[in-house]
Coordinates of C-alpha atoms and ligand atoms in Angstrom, one line a residue:
M21 CA 173.8 81.6 -62.8
E22 CA 173.5 84.5 -65.2
A23 CA 175.1 84.7 -68.7
L24 CA 175.0 86.8 -71.8
A25 CA 173.7 84.7 -74.8
A26 CA 173.1 85.4 -78.5
I27 CA 169.6 84.2 -79.3
I28 CA 167.9 83.5 -82.6
E29 CA 164.3 84.5 -82.0
K30 CA 162.8 84.2 -85.5
Q31 CA 163.6 82.3 -88.8
G32 CA 166.3 84.2 -90.6
G33 CA 166.6 86.9 -87.9
D34 CA 169.7 88.6 -86.4
F35 CA 171.3 87.3 -83.3
V36 CA 169.9 89.1 -80.2
L37 CA 172.3 89.5 -77.2
D38 CA 170.4 89.1 -74.0
N39 CA 170.8 88.0 -70.3
V40 CA 169.8 84.5 -69.5
S41 CA 169.8 82.2 -66.5
L42 CA 171.7 78.9 -66.6
E43 CA 171.0 75.8 -64.5
E44 CA 173.7 74.2 -62.4
P45 CA 175.2 71.2 -64.2
R46 CA 173.3 68.0 -63.8
D47 CA 174.8 64.5 -63.6
G48 CA 177.3 64.1 -66.4
E49 CA 177.2 67.7 -67.3
V50 CA 179.8 70.5 -66.9
L51 CA 179.6 74.3 -66.8
V52 CA 182.2 75.9 -69.1
K53 CA 183.2 79.6 -69.1
V54 CA 183.3 80.1 -72.8
A55 CA 186.4 81.9 -74.1
A56 CA 185.5 81.9 -77.8
A57 CA 183.2 80.2 -80.3
G58 CA 183.6 79.7 -84.0
M59 CA 180.7 80.4 -86.4
C60 CA 179.9 77.5 -88.6
H61 CA 177.6 77.4 -91.6
T62 CA 175.2 75.1 -89.7
D63 CA 174.5 77.9 -87.2
L64 CA 173.2 79.8 -90.1
T65 CA 171.2 77.0 -91.8
V66 CA 169.5 76.4 -88.4
R67 CA 168.8 80.2 -88.1
D68 CA 167.1 79.8 -91.5
Q69 CA 165.3 76.7 -90.2
F70 CA 166.6 74.3 -92.9
Y71 CA 166.7 71.9 -89.9
P72 CA 163.8 72.0 -87.5
T73 CA 165.5 73.2 -84.3
P74 CA 162.9 75.0 -82.2
L75 CA 163.2 78.8 -81.7
P76 CA 164.0 80.9 -79.7
V77 CA 167.4 79.1 -79.4
V78 CA 171.0 79.7 -78.4
L79 CA 173.2 78.4 -81.2
G80 CA 177.0 78.1 -81.3
H81 CA 178.7 74.8 -81.6
E82 CA 182.5 75.5 -81.9
G83 CA 183.1 76.7 -78.3
S84 CA 186.2 76.6 -76.3
G85 CA 187.0 77.7 -72.7
V86 CA 187.7 76.6 -69.2
I87 CA 185.7 74.2 -67.0
E88 CA 184.1 76.1 -64.1
K89 CA 182.1 73.4 -62.4
V90 CA 181.4 69.6 -63.0
G91 CA 178.2 67.7 -62.2
R92 CA 178.1 64.3 -60.5
G93 CA 179.8 61.4 -62.2
V94 CA 182.1 63.5 -64.4
T95 CA 185.6 62.0 -64.2
T96 CA 187.5 63.0 -67.3
V97 CA 187.5 66.8 -66.8
K98 CA 187.7 69.0 -63.7
P99 CA 187.5 72.8 -62.9
G100 CA 190.3 74.7 -64.4
D101 CA 190.8 72.4 -67.4
K102 CA 190.9 74.0 -70.8
V103 CA 188.5 72.4 -73.2
V104 CA 187.4 72.4 -76.9
L105 CA 183.8 71.6 -77.2
S106 CA 182.7 69.2 -80.1
F107 CA 179.5 67.5 -81.0
S108 CA 177.3 65.4 -78.7
Y109 CA 176.9 61.7 -78.8
C110 CA 175.5 59.1 -76.5
G111 CA 178.7 57.1 -75.8
T112 CA 177.0 53.9 -75.1
C113 CA 175.4 52.6 -78.4
P114 CA 177.3 50.1 -80.6
S115 CA 178.1 52.9 -83.1
C116 CA 179.8 55.0 -80.4
L117 CA 181.5 52.0 -78.8
K118 CA 183.0 51.2 -82.2
G119 CA 184.5 54.7 -82.5
H120 CA 181.8 55.9 -84.9
Q121 CA 180.5 58.7 -82.6
A122 CA 179.6 60.9 -85.6
Y123 CA 177.1 58.2 -86.6
C124 CA 175.5 57.8 -83.2
P125 CA 171.8 57.2 -83.9
S126 CA 171.0 59.8 -81.3
L127 CA 173.1 62.5 -83.1
F128 CA 170.0 64.4 -84.4
P129 CA 168.1 64.6 -81.1
L130 CA 171.2 65.3 -79.1
N131 CA 172.6 68.0 -81.4
F132 CA 169.6 69.6 -83.0
M133 CA 166.4 69.4 -80.9
G134 CA 167.2 72.3 -78.5
R135 CA 166.7 70.2 -75.5
R136 CA 168.2 67.4 -73.4
L137 CA 166.8 64.0 -74.3
D138 CA 164.4 64.3 -71.3
G139 CA 162.9 67.5 -72.8
S140 CA 164.4 69.9 -70.4
T141 CA 166.6 73.0 -71.3
P142 CA 169.2 74.5 -69.0
I143 CA 168.5 78.0 -70.3
T144 CA 165.7 80.4 -69.3
R145 CA 165.1 84.1 -70.0
N146 CA 162.9 86.1 -67.7
G147 CA 161.5 82.8 -66.4
E148 CA 160.7 81.5 -70.0
E149 CA 162.4 78.4 -71.4
V150 CA 164.9 79.1 -74.2
N151 CA 166.0 76.2 -76.4
A152 CA 169.6 75.2 -76.0
C153 CA 171.8 72.1 -76.0
F154 CA 172.7 72.9 -79.7
F155 CA 175.4 70.3 -80.4
G156 CA 175.1 69.7 -76.7
Q157 CA 176.8 73.2 -76.0
S158 CA 175.0 76.3 -77.3
S159 CA 178.3 78.2 -76.9
F160 CA 177.2 81.6 -78.4
A161 CA 177.1 82.6 -74.7
T162 CA 179.5 83.5 -72.0
Y163 CA 178.8 80.3 -70.1
S164 CA 177.7 76.9 -71.5
I165 CA 176.1 73.8 -69.8
T166 CA 177.5 71.0 -71.9
T167 CA 178.3 67.3 -71.3
E168 CA 181.5 65.5 -70.4
N169 CA 181.3 63.8 -73.9
N170 CA 181.4 67.2 -75.6
C171 CA 184.7 68.1 -73.9
V172 CA 188.2 67.6 -75.4
K173 CA 190.8 68.5 -72.8
V174 CA 193.7 70.5 -74.2
A175 CA 197.0 71.6 -72.7
D176 CA 197.1 74.3 -70.0
D177 CA 199.2 76.5 -72.3
A178 CA 197.0 76.0 -75.4
Q179 CA 195.8 79.1 -77.2
I180 CA 192.2 78.4 -76.2
E181 CA 190.5 81.2 -78.1
L182 CA 191.7 79.8 -81.4
L183 CA 190.7 76.2 -80.9
G184 CA 186.9 76.1 -80.8
P185 CA 186.5 75.6 -84.7
L186 CA 188.4 72.3 -84.3
G187 CA 185.2 71.1 -82.7
C188 CA 183.2 71.2 -85.9
G189 CA 184.2 72.9 -89.2
I190 CA 187.9 72.2 -89.2
Q191 CA 187.6 68.5 -88.1
T192 CA 184.8 68.1 -90.6
G193 CA 187.2 69.0 -93.5
A194 CA 190.4 67.5 -92.2
G195 CA 188.7 64.3 -91.0
A196 CA 187.0 63.7 -94.3
I197 CA 190.5 63.3 -95.7
L198 CA 192.4 61.8 -92.8
N199 CA 189.8 59.5 -91.3
A200 CA 187.4 58.8 -94.2
L201 CA 188.9 59.0 -97.6
Q202 CA 192.5 58.2 -96.4
P203 CA 194.2 58.9 -99.7
D204 CA 197.5 57.1 -100.4
P205 CA 200.5 59.4 -100.8
G206 CA 200.7 60.6 -104.5
S207 CA 196.9 60.6 -104.9
T208 CA 194.9 63.1 -106.9
I209 CA 192.0 64.9 -105.2
A210 CA 189.5 67.7 -106.1
I211 CA 187.9 69.7 -103.4
F212 CA 184.6 71.5 -104.4
G213 CA 184.1 74.6 -102.2
V214 CA 187.0 76.1 -100.3
G215 CA 185.4 77.8 -97.3
S216 CA 186.7 76.6 -93.9
V217 CA 185.8 73.0 -94.4
G218 CA 187.3 72.8 -97.9
L219 CA 190.5 74.6 -96.8
S220 CA 190.9 72.2 -93.9
A221 CA 190.6 69.4 -96.4
V222 CA 193.2 71.0 -98.7
M223 CA 195.7 71.2 -95.7
A224 CA 194.9 67.6 -94.8
A225 CA 195.4 66.4 -98.3
K226 CA 198.7 68.0 -98.5
A227 CA 199.7 66.5 -95.1
S228 CA 198.6 63.1 -96.5
G229 CA 201.0 63.4 -99.5
C230 CA 198.5 64.1 -102.2
L231 CA 200.4 65.3 -105.2
T232 CA 197.5 66.9 -107.1
I233 CA 195.2 68.9 -105.1
I234 CA 192.6 70.8 -107.1
A235 CA 190.5 73.5 -105.3
V236 CA 187.3 74.6 -106.9
D237 CA 185.4 77.8 -105.9
R238 CA 183.9 81.0 -107.3
N239 CA 185.8 83.3 -104.9
P240 CA 189.3 84.2 -106.1
A241 CA 190.6 85.2 -102.7
R242 CA 189.7 81.8 -101.3
L243 CA 191.3 80.1 -104.3
E244 CA 194.5 82.1 -103.7
L245 CA 194.5 81.0 -100.1
A246 CA 193.9 77.4 -101.1
R247 CA 197.0 77.6 -103.2
E248 CA 199.0 79.0 -100.2
L249 CA 197.7 76.1 -98.1
G250 CA 198.6 73.4 -100.6
A251 CA 196.3 73.3 -103.6
T252 CA 198.4 72.5 -106.7
D253 CA 195.7 73.8 -109.1
V254 CA 192.7 76.1 -108.6
I255 CA 189.6 76.4 -110.7
D256 CA 187.3 79.4 -110.7
A257 CA 184.0 77.7 -111.3
S258 CA 182.4 81.0 -112.3
Q259 CA 184.7 81.1 -115.3
T260 CA 185.4 77.4 -116.1
D261 CA 183.5 74.1 -116.2
A262 CA 185.3 72.5 -113.3
Q263 CA 184.4 68.9 -114.1
E264 CA 185.6 69.2 -117.7
A265 CA 188.8 70.8 -116.6
I266 CA 189.6 68.2 -113.9
V267 CA 188.9 65.3 -116.2
G268 CA 191.1 67.0 -118.8
M269 CA 194.1 68.0 -116.6
T270 CA 194.2 64.5 -114.8
G271 CA 193.7 62.4 -118.0
G272 CA 190.4 60.9 -117.0
G273 CA 189.6 62.0 -113.4
V274 CA 190.8 62.3 -109.9
D275 CA 191.2 59.5 -107.3
F276 CA 189.1 61.4 -104.7
A277 CA 186.6 64.2 -104.7
M278 CA 184.8 66.1 -101.9
D279 CA 181.8 68.3 -102.0
T280 CA 181.5 70.9 -99.2
T281 CA 178.8 73.0 -101.0
A282 CA 175.7 71.0 -100.4
I283 CA 174.5 72.0 -103.9
P284 CA 173.1 69.0 -105.8
S285 CA 174.6 70.0 -109.2
V286 CA 178.1 70.6 -107.6
L287 CA 177.9 67.2 -105.8
R288 CA 177.2 65.5 -109.1
S289 CA 180.1 67.3 -110.8
A290 CA 182.4 66.1 -107.9
V291 CA 181.4 62.5 -108.4
E292 CA 181.8 62.9 -112.2
S293 CA 185.2 64.3 -111.8
T294 CA 186.5 61.1 -110.3
H295 CA 187.8 58.3 -112.6
N296 CA 186.4 54.7 -112.6
V297 CA 186.7 53.4 -108.9
G298 CA 187.3 57.0 -107.6
E299 CA 185.7 57.9 -104.3
T300 CA 183.7 61.1 -103.4
A301 CA 182.8 62.4 -100.0
V302 CA 179.8 64.5 -99.3
V303 CA 180.1 66.6 -96.2
G304 CA 177.8 69.7 -96.6
G305 CA 174.5 69.8 -94.7
A306 CA 171.7 70.7 -97.3
K307 CA 168.1 71.6 -96.4
L308 CA 166.2 68.6 -95.1
G309 CA 164.7 66.7 -98.0
T310 CA 167.2 67.9 -100.6
E311 CA 167.6 65.3 -103.4
F312 CA 170.2 64.9 -106.2
S313 CA 170.7 62.7 -109.2
L314 CA 173.5 60.6 -110.5
D315 CA 174.1 58.8 -113.8
M316 CA 173.6 55.1 -112.9
N317 CA 175.9 53.8 -115.5
N318 CA 178.6 56.3 -114.5
M319 CA 178.4 54.9 -111.0
L320 CA 178.4 51.3 -112.3
F321 CA 182.1 51.7 -113.2
G322 CA 183.2 51.4 -109.6
R323 CA 182.7 54.9 -108.4
K324 CA 181.9 55.3 -104.7
L325 CA 180.0 58.1 -102.9
R326 CA 179.9 58.3 -99.1
G327 CA 178.5 60.7 -96.6
V328 CA 180.9 62.0 -93.9
I329 CA 179.8 63.7 -90.7
E330 CA 182.2 65.7 -88.5
G331 CA 185.1 64.1 -90.4
S332 CA 184.1 60.6 -89.0
S333 CA 186.1 61.7 -85.9
T334 CA 186.3 60.7 -82.4
P335 CA 186.9 64.2 -81.1
Q336 CA 188.9 63.2 -78.0
V337 CA 191.3 61.5 -80.3
F338 CA 191.3 63.5 -83.5
I339 CA 191.3 67.1 -82.1
P340 CA 194.6 66.6 -80.2
Q341 CA 196.1 65.1 -83.4
L342 CA 195.1 68.3 -85.3
I343 CA 196.6 70.4 -82.6
A344 CA 199.8 68.5 -82.8
M345 CA 199.9 68.9 -86.6
Q346 CA 199.2 72.6 -86.2
K347 CA 202.2 72.9 -83.7
A348 CA 204.4 71.1 -86.3
G349 CA 203.4 73.6 -89.0
Q350 CA 201.5 71.0 -91.0
F351 CA 198.1 72.3 -90.4
P352 CA 198.1 76.1 -90.2
F353 CA 194.3 76.5 -89.6
E354 CA 194.9 79.7 -87.8
K355 CA 195.2 81.3 -91.3
L356 CA 191.5 80.7 -91.8
C357 CA 190.4 82.6 -88.7
T358 CA 189.3 86.2 -88.0
Y359 CA 188.4 87.3 -84.4
Y360 CA 185.3 89.3 -83.6
D361 CA 184.1 90.6 -80.2
F362 CA 181.0 88.7 -79.1
D363 CA 178.8 91.8 -79.6
Q364 CA 180.0 92.0 -83.2
I365 CA 178.2 88.7 -83.9
N366 CA 175.9 90.0 -86.6
E367 CA 178.9 91.6 -88.4
A368 CA 180.6 88.2 -88.2
V369 CA 177.5 86.8 -89.9
E370 CA 177.5 89.5 -92.6
D371 CA 181.3 88.9 -93.3
T372 CA 180.8 85.1 -93.4
E373 CA 177.7 84.9 -95.8
K374 CA 177.4 88.2 -97.6
N375 CA 180.9 89.6 -98.1
G376 CA 182.7 86.3 -97.9
T377 CA 185.5 88.1 -96.2
A378 CA 185.6 85.9 -93.1
I379 CA 186.4 82.3 -93.7
K380 CA 186.1 81.3 -90.1
A381 CA 184.8 83.9 -87.8
I382 CA 185.6 83.4 -84.2
L383 CA 183.6 85.4 -81.5
K384 CA 185.6 86.2 -78.4
M385 CA 183.5 86.2 -75.3
Ligands
CXF16 C1 176.7 69.1 -89.5 C2 176.1 69.0 -90.9 C3 174.7 68.4 -90.8 C4 174.7 67.1 -90.0 C5 175.4 67.2 -88.7 C6 176.7 67.9 -88.8 N1 177.9 69.6 -89.7 C7 178.3 70.6 -88.8 O1 178.1 71.7 -88.8
ZN17 ZN1 179.3 73.0 -87.7

């Protein structure tokens, strides 16, 4: 079938809208009519080739829409179902079977290599293969061939155009708190970088009963929104040494910290903002090969650092939880979102990374 897709043709280039052909869904796959797709920083890091996804490629990994067709063997979704698309995992390895889908050993090939595991791609343009299967979905397109495992079924009356970002950025931030760090009520936490991931973490920290929630950023408008969403304190890192301020205001450091920036020096500050036995989560995707340093004796005092991918979430469990929290007014992630028409995709990029005016851009197909 024919679809309109946004293609990255060269490193760092603009998205180019073009007509493509999609295969029929194979066994275990589904065809989704994409309603909307959020833009995540990882789309842009792949555009810049920080990860070796081959070009030309159709990116987009926060899609949402309606199932149009299912391939053989698909049992959990059917045509007409509204779905949020999340990341791809094999579903059969010990990690997936234990509920650690985000740590599936096949995560990298399934999500970043631009192909199915057998080397095929469902997308062609003028008879030439185009890389796809990005996060198993390549949803910067009017239709997506994805897999059953990528789909999270939502209610028939769900506001489907809003929900795509739950599939990556929002669950990454919220899950780092609710699934990974799991702060006790009354905890203190510092969140470094309050874009969509960090702000989702702020809302989750508030919902968890954290009583001191410190947001750190260099963008005053984002810090203001962080306050509105639950931050008790904000630090403008362009004016103030955040680590010194956090250690000072908490009398020794926070219980938990989280780095969303993927900047080595900021990650180090996050770790050093925790007190002895404090725990830090690193969630940002840095360019492959990026290294950072820590003071070994500082770590010796019981500090912990852990990596968290996709909020350690099982999407089919966690995304419905986030939707329920949003309905109850405890997780107003819609406040982060700005809509764009699909053909405004390059404006959405500019507002996301240059102007910083869009926190979570959502493209409506
Ligand atoms: C990514 C970050 C890099 C590893 C996989 C998950 N997060 C989503 O965009
Ligand atoms: Zn993402």
